[in-house]
Coordinates of C-alpha atoms and ligand atoms in Angstrom, one line a residue:
Chain A
M30 CA 96.8 114.1 111.7
N31 CA 95.4 116.7 113.7
V32 CA 98.0 119.5 115.0
F33 CA 99.1 117.7 118.6
E34 CA 99.4 114.2 117.4
V35 CA 102.2 116.7 114.8
M36 CA 103.7 118.9 118.1
G37 CA 104.4 116.4 120.5
P38 CA 104.0 114.8 122.5
V39 CA 106.2 115.2 125.4
M40 CA 108.4 112.5 125.8
V41 CA 111.8 110.3 126.7
G42 CA 114.4 110.4 123.5
P43 CA 115.8 109.2 121.9
S44 CA 112.6 108.1 119.8
S45 CA 109.2 108.6 119.1
S46 CA 109.2 105.5 117.5
H47 CA 111.0 103.2 119.0
T48 CA 111.1 104.7 122.7
A49 CA 107.7 106.7 123.2
G50 CA 105.5 103.8 121.6
A51 CA 106.8 101.3 122.9
V52 CA 106.5 102.5 126.0
K53 CA 103.4 103.4 125.4
I54 CA 102.7 99.4 124.7
G55 CA 103.7 98.5 128.1
Y56 CA 101.5 101.0 129.3
I57 CA 98.2 99.7 127.3
A58 CA 99.1 96.0 128.3
R59 CA 99.6 96.6 132.1
Q60 CA 96.4 98.7 131.5
L61 CA 94.3 95.6 130.1
L62 CA 96.5 92.9 132.9
R63 CA 94.5 94.4 135.7
D64 CA 97.1 93.1 137.7
D65 CA 101.2 94.8 139.1
V66 CA 103.3 92.7 136.3
A67 CA 105.3 89.2 138.1
N68 CA 106.4 88.2 134.9
A69 CA 106.8 89.2 131.6
E70 CA 108.3 88.0 128.3
I71 CA 109.1 90.2 125.8
L72 CA 109.7 89.5 122.5
L73 CA 110.7 92.2 119.9
H74 CA 110.0 91.6 116.2
G75 CA 111.4 93.0 113.1
S76 CA 112.8 96.7 113.6
F77 CA 112.4 96.4 117.5
L78 CA 114.3 93.7 117.7
A79 CA 117.2 94.5 115.1
T80 CA 117.8 98.2 116.5
G81 CA 115.7 98.6 119.4
V82 CA 118.4 98.5 122.4
G83 CA 120.0 101.5 121.0
H84 CA 116.6 103.3 121.3
G85 CA 116.4 102.1 124.3
T86 CA 113.2 99.8 123.2
D87 CA 113.9 97.3 125.8
R88 CA 113.8 99.4 129.0
A89 CA 110.8 101.9 127.3
L90 CA 108.6 98.5 127.5
V91 CA 109.4 97.3 130.4
A92 CA 108.8 101.1 132.1
G93 CA 105.3 101.0 130.7
L94 CA 105.0 97.3 132.4
L95 CA 105.8 99.3 135.4
S96 CA 102.9 102.2 134.2
M97 CA 105.9 104.6 133.7
K98 CA 104.1 107.1 130.8
P99 CA 106.0 108.2 127.8
D100 CA 107.4 111.3 129.6
D101 CA 108.5 109.5 132.4
E102 CA 112.3 109.8 133.4
R103 CA 112.9 107.4 135.0
I104 CA 112.0 105.3 132.1
P105 CA 116.3 104.8 131.2
D106 CA 116.7 103.2 134.8
S107 CA 113.2 101.2 134.2
F108 CA 115.3 98.0 134.6
S109 CA 116.3 98.7 138.5
Y110 CA 112.8 99.8 139.3
A111 CA 111.3 96.5 137.5
R112 CA 113.6 94.9 139.9
D113 CA 112.6 96.9 143.1
A114 CA 109.1 96.5 142.2
G115 CA 109.6 92.4 142.4
M116 CA 109.1 92.5 138.0
E117 CA 110.5 89.7 136.2
Y118 CA 111.2 90.1 132.6
S119 CA 113.0 88.6 129.5
F120 CA 113.9 89.3 125.9
G121 CA 113.5 88.0 123.0
G122 CA 113.2 87.8 119.1
V123 CA 110.4 86.5 117.1
E124 CA 109.0 86.1 114.0
L125 CA 105.4 88.4 113.5
R126 CA 103.4 87.3 110.5
H127 CA 101.8 90.4 108.8
A128 CA 103.3 92.4 111.7
H129 CA 104.2 96.6 111.5
P130 CA 108.4 96.3 111.6
N131 CA 108.4 98.0 115.3
S132 CA 105.7 95.0 117.2
A133 CA 106.3 93.2 120.3
L134 CA 104.5 90.1 121.4
L135 CA 104.5 90.7 125.5
K136 CA 103.2 87.2 127.5
L137 CA 102.4 89.0 131.0
Q138 CA 101.6 87.3 134.2
G139 CA 99.9 89.4 136.6
K140 CA 100.9 88.7 141.0
N141 CA 97.1 88.3 141.2
G142 CA 97.5 85.7 138.4
N143 CA 96.1 87.3 136.3
K144 CA 97.6 86.4 132.3
L145 CA 97.9 88.2 128.9
E146 CA 99.2 88.2 125.6
L147 CA 99.6 91.1 123.5
V148 CA 100.8 91.8 120.2
G149 CA 101.4 95.9 120.1
S150 CA 103.0 98.3 117.0
S151 CA 104.4 101.6 117.2
I152 CA 103.3 102.5 114.3
G153 CA 104.6 106.1 114.1
G154 CA 105.1 109.4 115.9
G155 CA 104.1 108.2 119.4
A156 CA 101.1 106.3 118.1
I157 CA 100.1 102.5 118.4
N158 CA 97.9 99.7 117.7
I159 CA 97.3 96.6 120.4
D160 CA 97.0 94.4 117.3
K161 CA 96.1 91.2 119.0
I162 CA 95.0 89.9 122.3
D163 CA 95.4 86.5 123.1
G164 CA 95.3 85.5 120.0
L165 CA 92.5 87.0 118.3
D166 CA 92.8 89.9 116.5
A167 CA 92.2 93.2 118.2
N168 CA 93.3 96.3 116.0
F169 CA 92.9 99.1 118.1
A170 CA 94.6 102.4 118.3
A171 CA 94.3 103.0 122.5
I172 CA 93.0 106.5 122.2
Y173 CA 89.4 105.5 123.4
P174 CA 87.8 104.2 126.6
T175 CA 88.0 100.5 124.5
L176 CA 85.8 97.7 125.0
I177 CA 87.7 94.3 124.3
I178 CA 85.0 91.5 124.7
H179 CA 86.2 87.7 123.5
N180 CA 82.7 85.6 122.5
V181 CA 81.7 82.6 122.0
D182 CA 80.5 82.3 118.0
E183 CA 77.0 82.5 118.2
P184 CA 74.7 85.4 116.8
G185 CA 73.0 87.6 119.6
H186 CA 76.3 88.9 121.2
V187 CA 76.6 92.0 119.5
A188 CA 72.8 93.3 119.9
D189 CA 73.0 92.6 123.8
I190 CA 75.9 94.3 124.4
A191 CA 74.8 97.1 121.7
T192 CA 71.8 97.3 124.4
F193 CA 73.3 97.3 126.9
L194 CA 76.0 100.1 126.4
E195 CA 73.0 102.0 125.5
K196 CA 71.1 101.8 128.9
Y197 CA 74.5 102.9 130.5
S198 CA 74.4 105.9 127.9
V199 CA 77.8 104.7 126.3
N200 CA 78.0 105.9 122.7
I201 CA 79.4 103.4 120.3
A202 CA 82.5 105.6 118.6
T203 CA 83.5 102.2 116.2
L204 CA 82.8 98.3 116.5
K205 CA 85.3 95.7 114.7
L206 CA 84.3 92.2 114.9
S207 CA 86.5 89.0 113.9
R208 CA 86.5 85.8 114.6
D209 CA 89.1 83.3 115.2
N210 CA 87.8 80.2 112.9
R211 CA 89.9 78.1 114.8
G212 CA 88.1 77.7 118.0
G213 CA 85.0 79.0 117.2
R214 CA 85.8 82.4 119.3
A215 CA 84.9 85.8 118.1
V216 CA 86.3 89.0 119.6
M217 CA 84.3 92.5 119.3
V218 CA 86.6 95.5 120.1
I219 CA 83.9 98.3 120.9
E220 CA 85.4 102.4 120.9
C221 CA 83.4 104.6 123.2
D222 CA 83.1 108.6 123.3
Q223 CA 83.0 107.8 127.2
E224 CA 83.8 105.9 130.4
V225 CA 82.3 102.0 130.1
P226 CA 81.1 101.9 134.3
L227 CA 82.6 99.3 136.5
E228 CA 79.4 98.1 137.1
L229 CA 78.3 97.6 133.6
I230 CA 82.1 95.3 132.5
E231 CA 81.3 93.0 135.8
K232 CA 77.9 92.3 134.1
L233 CA 79.2 91.7 131.1
R234 CA 81.8 89.4 132.4
Q235 CA 79.1 87.2 134.3
K236 CA 76.7 86.8 130.7
K237 CA 76.7 83.1 128.9
G238 CA 78.7 82.8 125.9
I239 CA 81.1 85.6 127.1
L240 CA 84.7 84.5 127.9
K241 CA 86.6 87.8 128.8
V242 CA 85.9 91.2 129.4
S243 CA 89.0 93.2 128.9
Y244 CA 88.7 96.9 129.3
L245 CA 91.1 100.4 128.8
S246 CA 90.2 103.0 130.6
M247 CA 91.6 106.7 129.3
E248 CA 91.7 107.6 132.7
D249 CA 94.5 107.8 134.8
Chain B
M2 CA 80.0 107.4 114.7
K3 CA 82.4 109.5 116.3
G4 CA 80.5 111.9 118.5
M5 CA 84.0 114.1 119.2
G6 CA 83.9 116.5 116.7
I7 CA 84.6 116.9 112.9
K8 CA 87.5 115.4 111.7
M9 CA 89.0 117.2 109.4
S10 CA 92.8 117.6 108.7
F11 CA 94.0 120.1 106.2
R12 CA 95.3 118.8 102.7
A13 CA 97.0 122.4 101.5
L14 CA 98.8 125.1 102.8
Q15 CA 96.7 127.0 100.4
E16 CA 93.4 125.7 102.1
I17 CA 94.6 127.1 105.6
I18 CA 95.5 130.4 103.7
D19 CA 91.7 130.7 101.7
I20 CA 90.1 129.8 105.2
S21 CA 92.1 133.3 106.5
E22 CA 90.9 135.0 103.5
K23 CA 87.5 133.9 103.6
T24 CA 87.2 134.3 107.0
G25 CA 89.1 137.4 107.9
K26 CA 91.1 135.5 110.9
K27 CA 95.0 135.1 111.3
F28 CA 97.0 131.7 109.8
W29 CA 96.9 130.8 113.4
E30 CA 94.0 131.2 114.2
V31 CA 92.5 128.9 111.4
I32 CA 94.7 126.0 112.8
M33 CA 93.5 126.7 116.3
E34 CA 89.8 126.0 115.2
N35 CA 90.7 123.3 113.1
D36 CA 92.3 121.8 116.7
M37 CA 89.3 123.1 118.6
N38 CA 86.9 121.8 115.6
E39 CA 88.6 117.8 115.8
R40 CA 88.9 117.3 119.4
A41 CA 86.0 119.5 120.9
V42 CA 87.4 122.0 122.9
S43 CA 87.1 125.5 123.6
R44 CA 90.2 127.9 123.0
E45 CA 91.2 128.3 125.8
D46 CA 92.1 124.5 126.2
S47 CA 93.5 124.7 122.8
F48 CA 95.9 127.4 123.3
Q49 CA 96.7 126.0 126.7
K50 CA 97.5 123.2 125.5
M51 CA 100.0 124.5 122.6
Y52 CA 101.9 126.5 125.4
M53 CA 102.2 123.8 127.4
L54 CA 103.6 121.9 124.8
Y55 CA 106.3 125.5 124.4
E56 CA 106.8 125.4 128.5
A57 CA 107.9 121.8 127.7
M58 CA 110.7 122.7 124.9
R59 CA 112.1 125.5 127.3
N60 CA 112.3 123.1 130.5
A61 CA 113.8 120.5 127.8
N62 CA 116.4 123.5 127.2
D63 CA 116.6 124.2 130.7
N64 CA 117.8 120.9 131.6
Y65 CA 120.7 120.3 129.6
D66 CA 123.0 118.5 130.9
K67 CA 126.7 119.1 129.0
K68 CA 128.3 116.5 131.3
L69 CA 125.8 114.0 129.8
M70 CA 127.2 111.3 127.1
S71 CA 124.1 108.6 125.0
C72 CA 124.7 105.1 125.6
S73 CA 126.6 104.6 122.9
G74 CA 129.2 107.4 123.4
L75 CA 128.5 108.7 120.3
V76 CA 126.7 112.3 121.3
G77 CA 126.9 114.8 123.8
G78 CA 128.7 118.6 124.9
D79 CA 128.6 119.3 121.8
G80 CA 125.8 122.2 122.1
E81 CA 127.7 123.7 125.5
K82 CA 130.9 124.1 123.5
V83 CA 128.9 126.3 120.6
R84 CA 128.1 128.3 123.1
I85 CA 131.5 128.8 125.2
A86 CA 132.6 129.7 121.5
L87 CA 129.5 132.5 121.1
E88 CA 130.6 133.5 124.2
K89 CA 134.4 133.8 123.3
G90 CA 132.6 136.3 120.0
N91 CA 134.4 133.2 118.1
L92 CA 131.5 132.8 115.7
I93 CA 130.8 134.2 112.3
G94 CA 127.0 134.1 112.3
G95 CA 126.7 136.2 115.3
P96 CA 124.3 136.0 118.6
F97 CA 121.0 134.8 116.9
V98 CA 122.5 132.2 114.8
G99 CA 125.0 130.7 117.0
E100 CA 122.3 130.7 119.9
T101 CA 120.4 128.4 117.6
I102 CA 122.8 126.4 116.5
S103 CA 124.3 125.8 120.3
K104 CA 120.1 125.3 121.5
A105 CA 119.6 122.9 118.4
L106 CA 122.3 120.8 119.2
K107 CA 121.5 120.4 122.9
M108 CA 117.9 119.5 122.2
G109 CA 119.4 116.4 119.8
E110 CA 121.9 115.5 122.6
N111 CA 119.4 115.7 125.6
N112 CA 116.8 113.4 123.5
A113 CA 120.0 110.9 122.3
C114 CA 120.6 111.2 126.1
M115 CA 117.1 109.5 126.8
K116 CA 115.7 113.4 128.7
R117 CA 112.8 114.9 128.2
I118 CA 111.7 116.3 125.2
V119 CA 109.0 117.1 123.0
A120 CA 108.6 115.3 119.4
A121 CA 108.8 118.4 116.6
P122 CA 107.2 116.5 114.6
T123 CA 109.9 113.5 116.0
G124 CA 112.1 113.1 118.7
G125 CA 115.2 112.8 115.6
A126 CA 114.2 116.7 114.3
C127 CA 113.0 117.5 118.0
G128 CA 115.8 120.5 117.8
V129 CA 114.7 122.5 115.1
L130 CA 111.8 124.4 116.1
P131 CA 112.7 125.1 120.2
A132 CA 115.9 126.2 119.0
V133 CA 114.2 129.2 116.7
L134 CA 111.6 129.7 119.0
L135 CA 113.5 130.5 122.2
T136 CA 115.9 132.1 120.9
Y137 CA 113.6 134.4 119.3
E138 CA 112.1 134.5 122.2
E139 CA 115.0 135.9 124.3
Q140 CA 116.8 138.2 121.7
M141 CA 113.4 139.5 120.3
N142 CA 111.9 140.7 123.3
V143 CA 108.5 139.2 122.1
D144 CA 105.4 138.1 124.9
K145 CA 104.5 134.7 124.9
D146 CA 101.5 134.4 122.9
K147 CA 102.8 135.3 120.3
M148 CA 105.2 132.8 120.4
V149 CA 102.2 130.1 120.9
E150 CA 101.1 131.4 117.5
A151 CA 103.7 130.5 116.3
M152 CA 103.8 127.3 117.3
F153 CA 100.4 126.8 115.8
V154 CA 101.5 128.3 112.5
A155 CA 104.3 125.4 112.7
S156 CA 101.9 122.9 113.7
G157 CA 99.3 123.6 110.8
I158 CA 102.4 123.5 108.2
G159 CA 103.0 120.2 109.8
V160 CA 99.1 118.5 109.9
V161 CA 99.3 119.6 105.7
I162 CA 102.8 117.9 104.9
S163 CA 101.6 115.1 106.5
V164 CA 98.4 114.5 104.8
R165 CA 100.7 115.0 101.4
A166 CA 103.6 113.6 102.5
F167 CA 105.6 112.2 105.4
L168 CA 106.7 113.3 108.7
S169 CA 109.1 109.9 109.2
G170 CA 112.7 108.8 108.2
A171 CA 111.7 105.3 107.7
A172 CA 108.8 106.5 105.0
G173 CA 110.6 109.5 103.2
G174 CA 113.9 110.2 104.3
C175 CA 115.3 112.6 106.7
Q176 CA 113.9 115.3 104.2
A177 CA 110.8 114.2 105.8
E178 CA 112.0 115.0 109.3
I179 CA 114.7 117.5 109.6
G180 CA 113.2 118.9 106.4
S181 CA 109.5 119.1 108.2
A182 CA 111.3 120.6 111.5
S183 CA 112.6 123.1 108.9
A184 CA 109.9 124.0 106.8
M185 CA 107.5 124.4 110.0
A186 CA 110.4 126.9 111.6
A187 CA 110.7 128.8 108.8
G188 CA 107.1 129.8 108.8
A189 CA 106.3 130.3 112.6
L190 CA 109.8 132.9 112.2
A191 CA 108.2 134.9 108.7
Y192 CA 105.4 134.9 110.6
L193 CA 106.9 136.4 113.9
Q194 CA 109.0 138.5 111.2
G195 CA 105.8 140.1 109.8
A196 CA 104.8 138.4 107.3
D197 CA 101.7 137.6 105.4
N198 CA 99.8 134.2 104.8
E199 CA 101.8 133.6 101.4
G200 CA 105.3 134.7 103.1
I201 CA 104.6 132.0 105.7
A202 CA 103.4 129.6 102.9
H203 CA 107.3 130.4 100.8
A204 CA 109.5 130.6 103.6
C205 CA 108.0 126.8 104.5
A206 CA 108.2 126.1 100.6
I207 CA 112.0 127.7 100.1
S208 CA 113.2 125.4 103.3
F209 CA 112.1 122.7 102.1
K210 CA 113.6 123.1 98.6
N211 CA 117.2 123.3 100.6
L212 CA 116.2 120.1 102.3
M213 CA 114.9 117.7 99.5
G214 CA 116.5 114.5 99.4
L215 CA 117.7 114.5 102.7
V216 CA 118.6 111.3 103.0
C217 CA 118.1 109.4 106.6
D218 CA 121.6 107.3 107.6
P219 CA 121.7 106.8 111.2
V220 CA 125.4 105.2 112.2
A221 CA 124.3 102.2 114.4
G222 CA 120.6 103.2 113.2
L223 CA 120.7 105.3 116.5
V224 CA 119.4 108.8 116.5
E225 CA 122.5 110.4 117.1
V226 CA 124.6 110.5 114.1
P227 CA 124.3 112.6 112.0
C228 CA 120.9 113.3 113.2
V229 CA 122.4 116.2 116.7
K230 CA 124.4 117.5 114.4
R231 CA 120.9 118.3 111.5
N232 CA 118.9 119.8 113.8
A233 CA 121.3 122.7 113.3
G234 CA 121.3 123.0 109.7
G235 CA 117.8 122.4 109.8
A236 CA 117.7 125.4 112.1
V237 CA 119.6 127.3 110.1
I238 CA 118.2 126.8 107.2
A239 CA 115.4 127.5 108.0
I240 CA 116.3 131.2 109.8
A241 CA 117.5 131.8 105.6
A242 CA 114.3 131.1 103.8
A243 CA 112.3 133.2 106.6
D244 CA 114.4 135.8 105.8
M245 CA 114.4 135.7 101.7
A246 CA 110.6 135.8 102.5
V247 CA 110.2 138.2 104.6
A248 CA 112.2 140.3 102.2
G249 CA 109.7 139.5 99.5
V250 CA 111.2 137.0 98.4
R251 CA 109.1 134.2 96.7
S252 CA 109.3 130.2 95.2
Q253 CA 108.9 130.2 91.7
I254 CA 106.9 126.7 92.7
P255 CA 103.9 127.3 94.7
P256 CA 104.1 125.5 98.0
D257 CA 102.2 122.5 98.1
E258 CA 103.7 121.7 94.9
V259 CA 107.3 121.6 96.4
I260 CA 105.8 119.3 99.3
D261 CA 104.4 117.0 96.7
A262 CA 107.7 117.1 95.5
M263 CA 108.9 116.2 99.0
R264 CA 106.7 113.1 98.7
E265 CA 107.4 111.8 95.1
V266 CA 111.5 112.5 96.6
G267 CA 110.7 110.1 99.6
E268 CA 109.0 107.5 97.7
Q269 CA 112.2 107.2 95.3
I270 CA 114.8 106.9 98.3
P271 CA 115.9 103.4 98.4
R272 CA 115.4 101.3 101.8
T273 CA 118.8 101.6 102.4
L274 CA 118.0 105.0 102.9
R275 CA 114.9 105.2 105.0
E276 CA 116.2 104.5 109.0
T277 CA 118.0 101.4 107.8
G278 CA 120.9 102.5 109.0
E279 CA 122.4 100.6 105.6
G280 CA 123.4 103.4 104.1
G281 CA 125.3 107.0 103.7
I282 CA 126.9 107.9 106.5
A283 CA 125.9 104.7 108.3
A284 CA 127.4 102.4 105.7
T285 CA 131.1 104.6 106.0
V286 CA 133.8 102.1 107.2
T287 CA 133.7 104.1 110.5
G288 CA 129.9 104.2 110.7
D289 CA 130.0 100.5 110.3
E290 CA 133.0 99.7 113.2
I291 CA 130.9 101.9 115.7
A292 CA 127.9 100.1 115.0
K293 CA 129.4 96.7 115.2
R294 CA 131.4 98.2 118.0
V295 CA 128.0 99.5 119.7
L296 CA 125.9 96.5 119.3
K297 CA 128.4 94.6 120.6
H298 CA 128.4 96.3 123.8
T299 CA 124.1 96.4 124.4
P300 CA 122.9 92.5 123.2
I301 CA 119.6 92.3 123.7
L302 CA 119.5 88.2 123.4
Ligands
SF4_23 S1 118.5 110.7 109.7 FE1 116.9 109.5 110.0 S2 116.7 108.9 112.0 FE2 118.3 110.7 112.0 S3 117.1 112.7 112.1 FE3 117.4 112.7 110.1 S4 115.0 110.9 109.5 FE4 115.7 111.2 111.4

């Protein structure tokens, strides 16, 4: 752990894992949706379900979906902010397989029609992991600018995309590949040292065999 | 492939001390430089970031609302009670200890009431460090830079604990949360009182030995009972440990070995006593009743 993972974050209490981490999961989901949330189905797993209410996990997730950050003092009142913003939400429980005890499955619909299904877990001290996106393994910490690319599982995509990134001087920090055996789909998670230019993301979206490109920026 | 600098956490307090002795840099400076390397930032950036956290602690303390109660109704107002008692001269511990207890409770209550705090190292244990540090600054008349240096000392100790053991109640019981916060605070206080590297490490060890085995048993699974009051206890133990270390008292067991022992104890703490709310104080008859009442009032489904 880094010094500032031990000390900090500045957050609204009571729990770094059940409150701050939950806000962050909601916030990252909202970023990846690229749309204001119209409707959110929030399904809690494990300890999030068991003790989440007392820790404000429910209000924290909704706050994050409204783009609030973990130190936002409006978090305790996020339900009324959601009402004002015209965001509907519902809660439920879910049993996720092989998931961290502090996990949530979010099914989101945006005001412009964008859709996203995301599983995120709060792994301690306010740190999170995004486990799945739209049913496919993603597994990233949301601390770097991150590209998530769903593509048809066929050769060539990795090399192409690496070349693309190089052309735009984006340095790859980590690259993870996984595939969905059933559908012939694969997902590439690329953590980058620099922000990825929008122009490049648009180009990727138009490439043949690419099904979906999500991008998590670290800029506010 | 990470181009962000070298990731290298300290594995031992002795490692920090060795670097300090080899380079002639102070304990806190070794820790700050490690952060500068890891995040590839300047001295000013690193120092400033820590300063901001310290200021956030001060703001949180100043924003305490004595009338606020947590949603469950279990905690609130206690920090103010202690402050009043101190003002009236009714406390045994004197101004430093009394003020420390009051501030520790206030911060714990802030956290339970969903106000803004600084996790140090966690939300549950967020009262220990600000209680001793803010009180020290108020009463000992030191400059702010020195306080930020003490924050680095505390953080460095926390990094070692995170590598050798753990920092969460779910993983290692409350000794890993309040215990770690107290060890970090003890080291910071020892530094402020002029202890050398060895004194800092031994303050940390002595404090840990006093909280070893502390279980995590929150009523209804909430970070309220017994958490808030344990912040006061952890802070006072930090003062006692720092005082011993400054006086030259040494832990017979080397500090890094004490941290290892904390890990081993934590691994043996049963699941019921690791943040599940199923043992200890949580499992008392009254604890159980409270849990039923609280959870009934806030159904999620
Ligand atoms: S009892 Fe558990 S939840 Fe409460 S402060 Fe200690 S470790 Fe944290």
